[in-house]
Structures are given as structure tokens and as C-alpha cells.
mmCIF file of C-alpha atoms in Angstrom:
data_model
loop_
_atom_site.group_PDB
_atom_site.id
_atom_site.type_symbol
_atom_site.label_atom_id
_atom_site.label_comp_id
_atom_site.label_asym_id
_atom_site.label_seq_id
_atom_site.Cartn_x
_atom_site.Cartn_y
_atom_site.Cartn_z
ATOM 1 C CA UNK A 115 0.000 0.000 0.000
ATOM 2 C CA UNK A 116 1.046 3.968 -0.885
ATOM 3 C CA UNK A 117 2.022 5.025 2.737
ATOM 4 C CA UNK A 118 0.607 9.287 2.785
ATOM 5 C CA UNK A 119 2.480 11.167 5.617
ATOM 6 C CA UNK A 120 1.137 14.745 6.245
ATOM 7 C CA UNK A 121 2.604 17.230 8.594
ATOM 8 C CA UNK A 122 2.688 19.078 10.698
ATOM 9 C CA UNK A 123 -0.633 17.453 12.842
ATOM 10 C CA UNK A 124 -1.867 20.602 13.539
ATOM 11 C CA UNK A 125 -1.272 24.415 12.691
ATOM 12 C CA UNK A 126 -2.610 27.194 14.121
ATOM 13 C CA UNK A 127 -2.878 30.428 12.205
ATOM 14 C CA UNK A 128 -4.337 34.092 12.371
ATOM 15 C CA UNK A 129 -6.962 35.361 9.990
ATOM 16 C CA UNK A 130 -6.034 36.750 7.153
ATOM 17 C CA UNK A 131 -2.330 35.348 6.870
ATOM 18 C CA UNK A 132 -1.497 32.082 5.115
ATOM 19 C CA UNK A 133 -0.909 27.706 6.131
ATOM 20 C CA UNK A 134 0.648 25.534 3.869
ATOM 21 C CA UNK A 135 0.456 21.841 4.761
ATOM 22 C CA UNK A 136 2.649 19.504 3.293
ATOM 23 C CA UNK A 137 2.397 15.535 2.449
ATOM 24 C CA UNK A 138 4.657 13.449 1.392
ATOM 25 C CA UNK A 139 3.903 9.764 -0.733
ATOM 26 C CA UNK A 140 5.643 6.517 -0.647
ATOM 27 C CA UNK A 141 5.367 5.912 -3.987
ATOM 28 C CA UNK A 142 5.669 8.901 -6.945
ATOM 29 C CA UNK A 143 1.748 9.247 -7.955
ATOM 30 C CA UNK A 144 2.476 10.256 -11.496
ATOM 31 C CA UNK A 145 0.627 7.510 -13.639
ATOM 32 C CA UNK A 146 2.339 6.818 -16.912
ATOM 33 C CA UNK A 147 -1.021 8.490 -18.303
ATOM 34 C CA UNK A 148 1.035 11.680 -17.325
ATOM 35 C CA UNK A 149 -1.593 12.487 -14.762
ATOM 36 C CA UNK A 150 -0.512 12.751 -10.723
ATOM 37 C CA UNK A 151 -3.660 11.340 -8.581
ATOM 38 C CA UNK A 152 -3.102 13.332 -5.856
ATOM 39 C CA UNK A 153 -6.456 14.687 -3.930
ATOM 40 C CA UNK A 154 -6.846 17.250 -0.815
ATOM 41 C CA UNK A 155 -10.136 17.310 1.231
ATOM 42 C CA UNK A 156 -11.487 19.115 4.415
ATOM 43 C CA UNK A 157 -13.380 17.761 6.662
ATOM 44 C CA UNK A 158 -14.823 20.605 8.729
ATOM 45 C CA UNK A 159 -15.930 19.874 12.416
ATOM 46 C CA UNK A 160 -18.910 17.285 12.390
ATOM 47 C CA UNK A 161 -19.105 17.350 8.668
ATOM 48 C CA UNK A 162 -18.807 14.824 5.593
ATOM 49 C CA UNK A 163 -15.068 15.624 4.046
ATOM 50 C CA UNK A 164 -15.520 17.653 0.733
ATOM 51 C CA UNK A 165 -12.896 17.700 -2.103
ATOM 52 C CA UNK A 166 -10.977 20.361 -2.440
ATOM 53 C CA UNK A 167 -8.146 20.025 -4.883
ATOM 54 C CA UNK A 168 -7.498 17.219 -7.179
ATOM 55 C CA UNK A 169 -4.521 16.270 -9.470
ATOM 56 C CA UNK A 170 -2.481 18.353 -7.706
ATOM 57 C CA UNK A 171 -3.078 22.073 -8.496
ATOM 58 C CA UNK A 172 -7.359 21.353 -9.875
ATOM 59 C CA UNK A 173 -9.995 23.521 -7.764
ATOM 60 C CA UNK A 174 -13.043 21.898 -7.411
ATOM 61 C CA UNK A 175 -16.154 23.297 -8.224
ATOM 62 C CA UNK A 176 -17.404 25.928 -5.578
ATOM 63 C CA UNK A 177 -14.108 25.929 -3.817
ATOM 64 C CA UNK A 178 -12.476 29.118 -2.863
ATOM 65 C CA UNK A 179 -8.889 30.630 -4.756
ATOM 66 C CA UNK A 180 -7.450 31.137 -1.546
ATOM 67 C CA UNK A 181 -6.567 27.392 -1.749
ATOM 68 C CA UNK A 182 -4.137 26.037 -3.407
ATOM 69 C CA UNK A 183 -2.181 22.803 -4.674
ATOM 70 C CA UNK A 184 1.658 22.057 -6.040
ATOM 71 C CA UNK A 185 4.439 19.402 -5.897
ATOM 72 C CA UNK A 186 5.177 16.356 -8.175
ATOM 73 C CA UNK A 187 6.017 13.176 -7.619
ATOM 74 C CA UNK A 188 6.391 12.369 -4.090
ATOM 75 C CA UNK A 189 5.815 15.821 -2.346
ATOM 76 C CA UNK A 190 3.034 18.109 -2.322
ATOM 77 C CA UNK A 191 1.623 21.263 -0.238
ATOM 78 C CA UNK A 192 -1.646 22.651 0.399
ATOM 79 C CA UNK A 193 -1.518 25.818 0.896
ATOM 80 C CA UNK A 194 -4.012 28.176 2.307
ATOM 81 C CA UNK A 195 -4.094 32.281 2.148
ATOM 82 C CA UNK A 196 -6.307 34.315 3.902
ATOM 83 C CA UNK A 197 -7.275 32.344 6.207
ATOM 84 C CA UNK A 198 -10.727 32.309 7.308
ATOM 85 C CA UNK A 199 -12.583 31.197 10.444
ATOM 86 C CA UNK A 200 -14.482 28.576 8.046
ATOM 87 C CA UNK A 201 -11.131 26.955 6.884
ATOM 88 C CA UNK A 202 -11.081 25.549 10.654
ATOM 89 C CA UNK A 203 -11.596 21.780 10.220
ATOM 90 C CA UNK A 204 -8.720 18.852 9.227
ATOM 91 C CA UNK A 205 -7.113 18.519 6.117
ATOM 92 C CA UNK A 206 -6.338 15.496 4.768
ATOM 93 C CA UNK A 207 -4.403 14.200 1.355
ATOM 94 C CA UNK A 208 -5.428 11.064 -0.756
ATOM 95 C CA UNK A 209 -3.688 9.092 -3.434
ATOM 96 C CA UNK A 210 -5.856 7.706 -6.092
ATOM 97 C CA UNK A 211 -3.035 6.183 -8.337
ATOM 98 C CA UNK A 212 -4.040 2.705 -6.927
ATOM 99 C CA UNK A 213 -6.037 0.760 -4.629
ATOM 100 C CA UNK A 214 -6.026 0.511 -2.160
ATOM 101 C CA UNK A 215 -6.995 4.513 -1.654
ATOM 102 C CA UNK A 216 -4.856 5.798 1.149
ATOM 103 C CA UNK A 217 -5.776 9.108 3.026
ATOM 104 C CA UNK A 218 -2.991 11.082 5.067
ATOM 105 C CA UNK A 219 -3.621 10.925 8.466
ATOM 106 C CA UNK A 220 -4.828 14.917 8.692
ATOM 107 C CA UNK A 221 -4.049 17.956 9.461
ATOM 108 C CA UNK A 222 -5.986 20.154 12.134
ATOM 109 C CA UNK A 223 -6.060 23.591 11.380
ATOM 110 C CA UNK A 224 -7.151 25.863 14.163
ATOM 111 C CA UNK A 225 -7.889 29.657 14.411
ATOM 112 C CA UNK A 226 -5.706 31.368 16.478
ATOM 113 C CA UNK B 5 -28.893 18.954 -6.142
ATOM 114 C CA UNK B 6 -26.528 15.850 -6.135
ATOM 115 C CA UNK B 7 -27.634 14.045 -2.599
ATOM 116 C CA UNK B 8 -26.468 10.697 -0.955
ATOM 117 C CA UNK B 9 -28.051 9.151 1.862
ATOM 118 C CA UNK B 10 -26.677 6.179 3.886
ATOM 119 C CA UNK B 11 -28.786 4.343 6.296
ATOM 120 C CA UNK B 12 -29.278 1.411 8.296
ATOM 121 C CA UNK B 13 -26.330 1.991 11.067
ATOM 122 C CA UNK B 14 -27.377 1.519 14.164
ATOM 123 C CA UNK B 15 -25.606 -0.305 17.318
ATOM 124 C CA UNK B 16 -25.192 -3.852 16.871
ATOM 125 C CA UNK B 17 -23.435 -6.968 19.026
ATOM 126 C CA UNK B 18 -19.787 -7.988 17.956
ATOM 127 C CA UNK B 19 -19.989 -11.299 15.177
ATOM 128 C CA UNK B 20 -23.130 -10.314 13.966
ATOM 129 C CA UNK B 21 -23.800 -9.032 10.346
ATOM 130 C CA UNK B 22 -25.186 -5.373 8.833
ATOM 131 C CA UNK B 23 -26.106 -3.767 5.775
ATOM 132 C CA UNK B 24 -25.460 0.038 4.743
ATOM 133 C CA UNK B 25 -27.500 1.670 1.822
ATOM 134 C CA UNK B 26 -26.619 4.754 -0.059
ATOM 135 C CA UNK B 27 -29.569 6.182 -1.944
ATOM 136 C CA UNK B 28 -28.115 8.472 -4.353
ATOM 137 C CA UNK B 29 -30.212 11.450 -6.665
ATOM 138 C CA UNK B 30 -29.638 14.390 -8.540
ATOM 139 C CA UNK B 31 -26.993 12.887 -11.272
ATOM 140 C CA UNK B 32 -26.718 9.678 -13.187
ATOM 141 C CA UNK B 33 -25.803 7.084 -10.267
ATOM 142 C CA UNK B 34 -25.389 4.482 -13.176
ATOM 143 C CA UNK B 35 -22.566 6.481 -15.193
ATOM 144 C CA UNK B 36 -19.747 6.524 -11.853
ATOM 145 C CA UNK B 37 -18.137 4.426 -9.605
ATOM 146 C CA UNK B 38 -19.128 4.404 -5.656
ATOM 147 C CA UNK B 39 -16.703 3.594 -3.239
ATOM 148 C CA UNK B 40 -17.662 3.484 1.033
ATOM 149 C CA UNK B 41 -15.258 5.456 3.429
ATOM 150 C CA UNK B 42 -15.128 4.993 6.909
ATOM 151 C CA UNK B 43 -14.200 7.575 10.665
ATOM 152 C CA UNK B 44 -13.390 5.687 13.550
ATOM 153 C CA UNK B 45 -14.459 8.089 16.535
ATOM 154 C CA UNK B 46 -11.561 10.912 16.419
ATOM 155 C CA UNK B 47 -10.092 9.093 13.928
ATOM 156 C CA UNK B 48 -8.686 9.811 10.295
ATOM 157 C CA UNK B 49 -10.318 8.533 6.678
ATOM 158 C CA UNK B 50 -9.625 4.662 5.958
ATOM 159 C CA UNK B 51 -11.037 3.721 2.535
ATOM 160 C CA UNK B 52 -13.065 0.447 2.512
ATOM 161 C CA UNK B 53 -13.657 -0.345 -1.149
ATOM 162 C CA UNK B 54 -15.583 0.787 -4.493
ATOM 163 C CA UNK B 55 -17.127 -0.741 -7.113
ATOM 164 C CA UNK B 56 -17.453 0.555 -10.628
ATOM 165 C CA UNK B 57 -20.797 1.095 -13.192
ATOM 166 C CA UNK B 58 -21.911 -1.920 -13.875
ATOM 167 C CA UNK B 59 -20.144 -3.766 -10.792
ATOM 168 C CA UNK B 60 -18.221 -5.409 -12.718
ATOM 169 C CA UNK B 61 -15.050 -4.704 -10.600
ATOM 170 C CA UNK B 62 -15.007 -3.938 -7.094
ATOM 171 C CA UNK B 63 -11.879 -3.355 -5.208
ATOM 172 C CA UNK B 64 -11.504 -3.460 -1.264
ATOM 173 C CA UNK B 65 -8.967 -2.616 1.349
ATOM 174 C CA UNK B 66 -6.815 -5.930 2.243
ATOM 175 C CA UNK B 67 -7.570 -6.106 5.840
ATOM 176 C CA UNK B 68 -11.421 -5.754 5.356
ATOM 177 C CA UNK B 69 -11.892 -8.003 2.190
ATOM 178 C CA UNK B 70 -13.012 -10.864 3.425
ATOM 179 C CA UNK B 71 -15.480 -9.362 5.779
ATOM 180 C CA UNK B 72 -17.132 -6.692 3.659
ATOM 181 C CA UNK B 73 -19.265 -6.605 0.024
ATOM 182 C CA UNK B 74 -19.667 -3.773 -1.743
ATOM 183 C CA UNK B 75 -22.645 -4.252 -4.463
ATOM 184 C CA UNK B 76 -25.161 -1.497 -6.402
ATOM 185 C CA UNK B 77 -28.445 -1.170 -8.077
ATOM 186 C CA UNK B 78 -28.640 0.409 -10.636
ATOM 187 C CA UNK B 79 -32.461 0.306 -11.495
ATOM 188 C CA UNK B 80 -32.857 1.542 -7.581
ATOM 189 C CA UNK B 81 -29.777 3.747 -7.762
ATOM 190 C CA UNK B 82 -28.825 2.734 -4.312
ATOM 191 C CA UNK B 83 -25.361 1.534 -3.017
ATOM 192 C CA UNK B 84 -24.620 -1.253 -0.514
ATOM 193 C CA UNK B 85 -22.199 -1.989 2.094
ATOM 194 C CA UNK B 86 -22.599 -5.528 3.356
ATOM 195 C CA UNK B 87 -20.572 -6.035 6.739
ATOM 196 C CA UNK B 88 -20.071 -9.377 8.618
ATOM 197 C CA UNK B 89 -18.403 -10.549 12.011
ATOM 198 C CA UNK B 90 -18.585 -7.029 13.234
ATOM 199 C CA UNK B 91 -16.253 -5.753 16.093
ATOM 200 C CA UNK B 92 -15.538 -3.500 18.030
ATOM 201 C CA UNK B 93 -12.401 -2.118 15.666
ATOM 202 C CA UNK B 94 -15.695 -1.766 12.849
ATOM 203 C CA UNK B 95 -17.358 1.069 15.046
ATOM 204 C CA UNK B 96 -17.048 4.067 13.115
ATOM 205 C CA UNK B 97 -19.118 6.787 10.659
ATOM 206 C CA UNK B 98 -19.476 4.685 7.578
ATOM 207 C CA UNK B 99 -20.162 7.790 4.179
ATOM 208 C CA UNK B 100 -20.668 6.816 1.019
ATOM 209 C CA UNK B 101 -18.851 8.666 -2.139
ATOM 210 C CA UNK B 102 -19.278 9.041 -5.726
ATOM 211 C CA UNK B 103 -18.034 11.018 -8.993
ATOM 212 C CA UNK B 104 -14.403 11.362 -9.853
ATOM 213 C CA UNK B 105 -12.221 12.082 -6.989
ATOM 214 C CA UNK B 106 -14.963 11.469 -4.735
ATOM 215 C CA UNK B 107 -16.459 15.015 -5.360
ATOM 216 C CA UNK B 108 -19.756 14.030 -3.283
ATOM 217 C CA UNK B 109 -20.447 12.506 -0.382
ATOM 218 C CA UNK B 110 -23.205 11.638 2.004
ATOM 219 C CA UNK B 111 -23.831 12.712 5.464
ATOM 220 C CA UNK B 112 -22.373 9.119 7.130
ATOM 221 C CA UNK B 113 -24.471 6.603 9.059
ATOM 222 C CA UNK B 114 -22.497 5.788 12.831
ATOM 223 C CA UNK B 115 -22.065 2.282 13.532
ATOM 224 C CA UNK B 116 -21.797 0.830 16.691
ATOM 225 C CA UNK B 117 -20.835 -2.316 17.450
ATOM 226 C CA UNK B 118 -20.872 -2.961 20.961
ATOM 227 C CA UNK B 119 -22.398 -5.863 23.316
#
């Protein structure tokens, strides 16, 4: 199985500045299709997770600018500016390059 | 309004046997594959398994293979989630997903498996 190590556990941040959040894959997710399966949800407190970023860098629908997606291969950050009160929740990566799925253990991001 | 609804969780005793539905509207259940995600309480994501349109394939986490069957109909556009000898490791929030990437998801069904 694709072992997904996030970090840091938690982060705590002020509104209005910026959290990056990185994770790290034990396997390189780029698919000889040329495509990296690399997925970023948040789960906010009691809620279902919702997708925010997929293939790396890809916003999904509805989801605010302020976040954003890079790395390649093994590495990748999530990185948040602005941050709002509504960000609060945990942030977790996914690798869909091959089953089984395997989620990062999360990230909690608090409000300072 | 793309909407999935689990059901049937509920607290049941260790070794016996349970089954999850997913009642999915609002876009064409038939054209996507469905996969089941589970929360332990205060726990991360763990990915259980997903089958594809015409459940043909269906693909599971090692560890919960043999106890676990993921199946779909179509015609009712409902997802199931078929769980035997049940312990207490299997308590958890159970949410079913859909769509590339696993854009939707329901609200979860909690699972209790406790004597």
C-alpha cells in the first residue's frame, strides 16, 4: 500500500495570513497516463469531508482561490491564504493512483 | 442537487452481520463508480472499497476483504455496504462517495458495534 504522511498534525494560524500543509507519498503518484492522482479534502468539524483540490493544483467546483495545490512526484503542499474562520476543520491528502486509496492521516487547522 | 443518503447503522453486538445503503439522486448514479469510506471516533479517513458502473469490478482494502461486500443497483440507484463478524475495531461513521475524486459525499451513518 502507498504510505501518505502529512505534517505538521496541527497548525494554528491568524486570519487573514497564510498555512501551507505539506504531504509526502511513498510511492511517486504520477501515472504513466502523465496524470498525478493526488487529492486534498477538508473535513470541517462534524461534517462529511468535501474535495478540495485534485490532481495536484485542480480547484473543485465551488471551492475558494485562496486554496491552493503544487508538488510532483512524491511531495506536495496545500496551501491556504487568507485564512478564514471557516477553513477551521482537518485537512487530509489522498492518493488515487491505486487501490487501495490511502488518506494522510490529517491535518488540524485551528484559528488562532 | 446531487444528494447521498446512507442508512441502516445503528448499534449492533460484535460477530453479527449489517447492511449500509446509499440512496443516491440528482446525477446519473449508473454512469460513476461508488466507493464506502469509513471515521473511527476521532479518527482519520480509511477507505473500505468501491465498485465501478456496472459492478463489474469492485476493489476493497486488504484487511477488510473478506469481511465486507460492496454491491449497487442500478435500477434503484442505491449503493450497498454488506458487513459481517462485526467488532468492536468496525465502530465508526461509515459515508458513502461518488463522482471522480470522490467530489460528493453523504452525510455518514455511525455504527456501533458494541455488546
Amino acid at each position: 500500500d502507498i504510505m501518505m504522511t502529512q505534517s505538521p498534525l496541527s497548525v494554528a494560524v491568524t486570519p487573514g495570513e497564510s498555512a501551507s500543509i505539506s504531504c509526502r507519498s511513498s510511492k511517486s503518484l504520477l501515472h504513466s497516463n502523465g496524470i498525478t492522482y493526488l487529492s486534498w479534502y477538508l473535513q470541517r468539524p462534524e461534517k462529511s469531508p468535501q474535495l478540495l483540490i485534485y490532481q495536484i493544483s485542480n480547484l473543485a467546483s465551488g471551492v475558494s482561490d485562496r486554496f491552493s495545490g503544487s508538488g510532483s512526484g512524491t511531495d506536495f503542499t496545500l496551501k491556504i491564504s487568507k485564512v478564514e474562520t471557516e477553513d477551521v476543520g482537518i485537512y487530509y491528502c489522498v492518493q488515487f493512483l491505486e487501490v487501495p486509496l490511502t488518506f494522510g492521516s490529517g491535518t488540524k487547522l485551528e484559528i488562532k | 442537487e446531487v444528494k447521498l443518503v446512507e442508512s441502516g447503522g445503528g448499534l449492533v453486538q460484535p460477530g453479527r452481520s449489517l447492511k449500509l445503503s446509499c440512496a443516491a439522486s440528482g446525477f446519473n448514479f449508473n454512469d460513476y463508480w461508488m466507493g464506502w469510506v469509513r471515521q473511527a471516533p476521532g479518527k482519520g479517513l480509511e477507505w473500505i472499497g468501491e465498485i465501478n458502473k456496472d459492478s463489474s469490478t469492485i476493489n476493497y482494502t486488504p484487511s477488510l476483504k473478506d469481511k465486507f461486500t460492496i454491491s449497487r443497483d442500478n435500477a434503484q440507484n442505491t449503493l450497498y455496504l454488506q458487513m459481517s463478524k462485526l467488532g468492536s475495531e468496525d465502530t465508526a461513521i461509515y459515508y458513502c462517495a461518488s463522482a471522480i475524486y470522490y467530489s460528493y459525499w453523504g452525510q455518514g451513518v455511525m455504527v456501533t458495534v458494541s455488546s
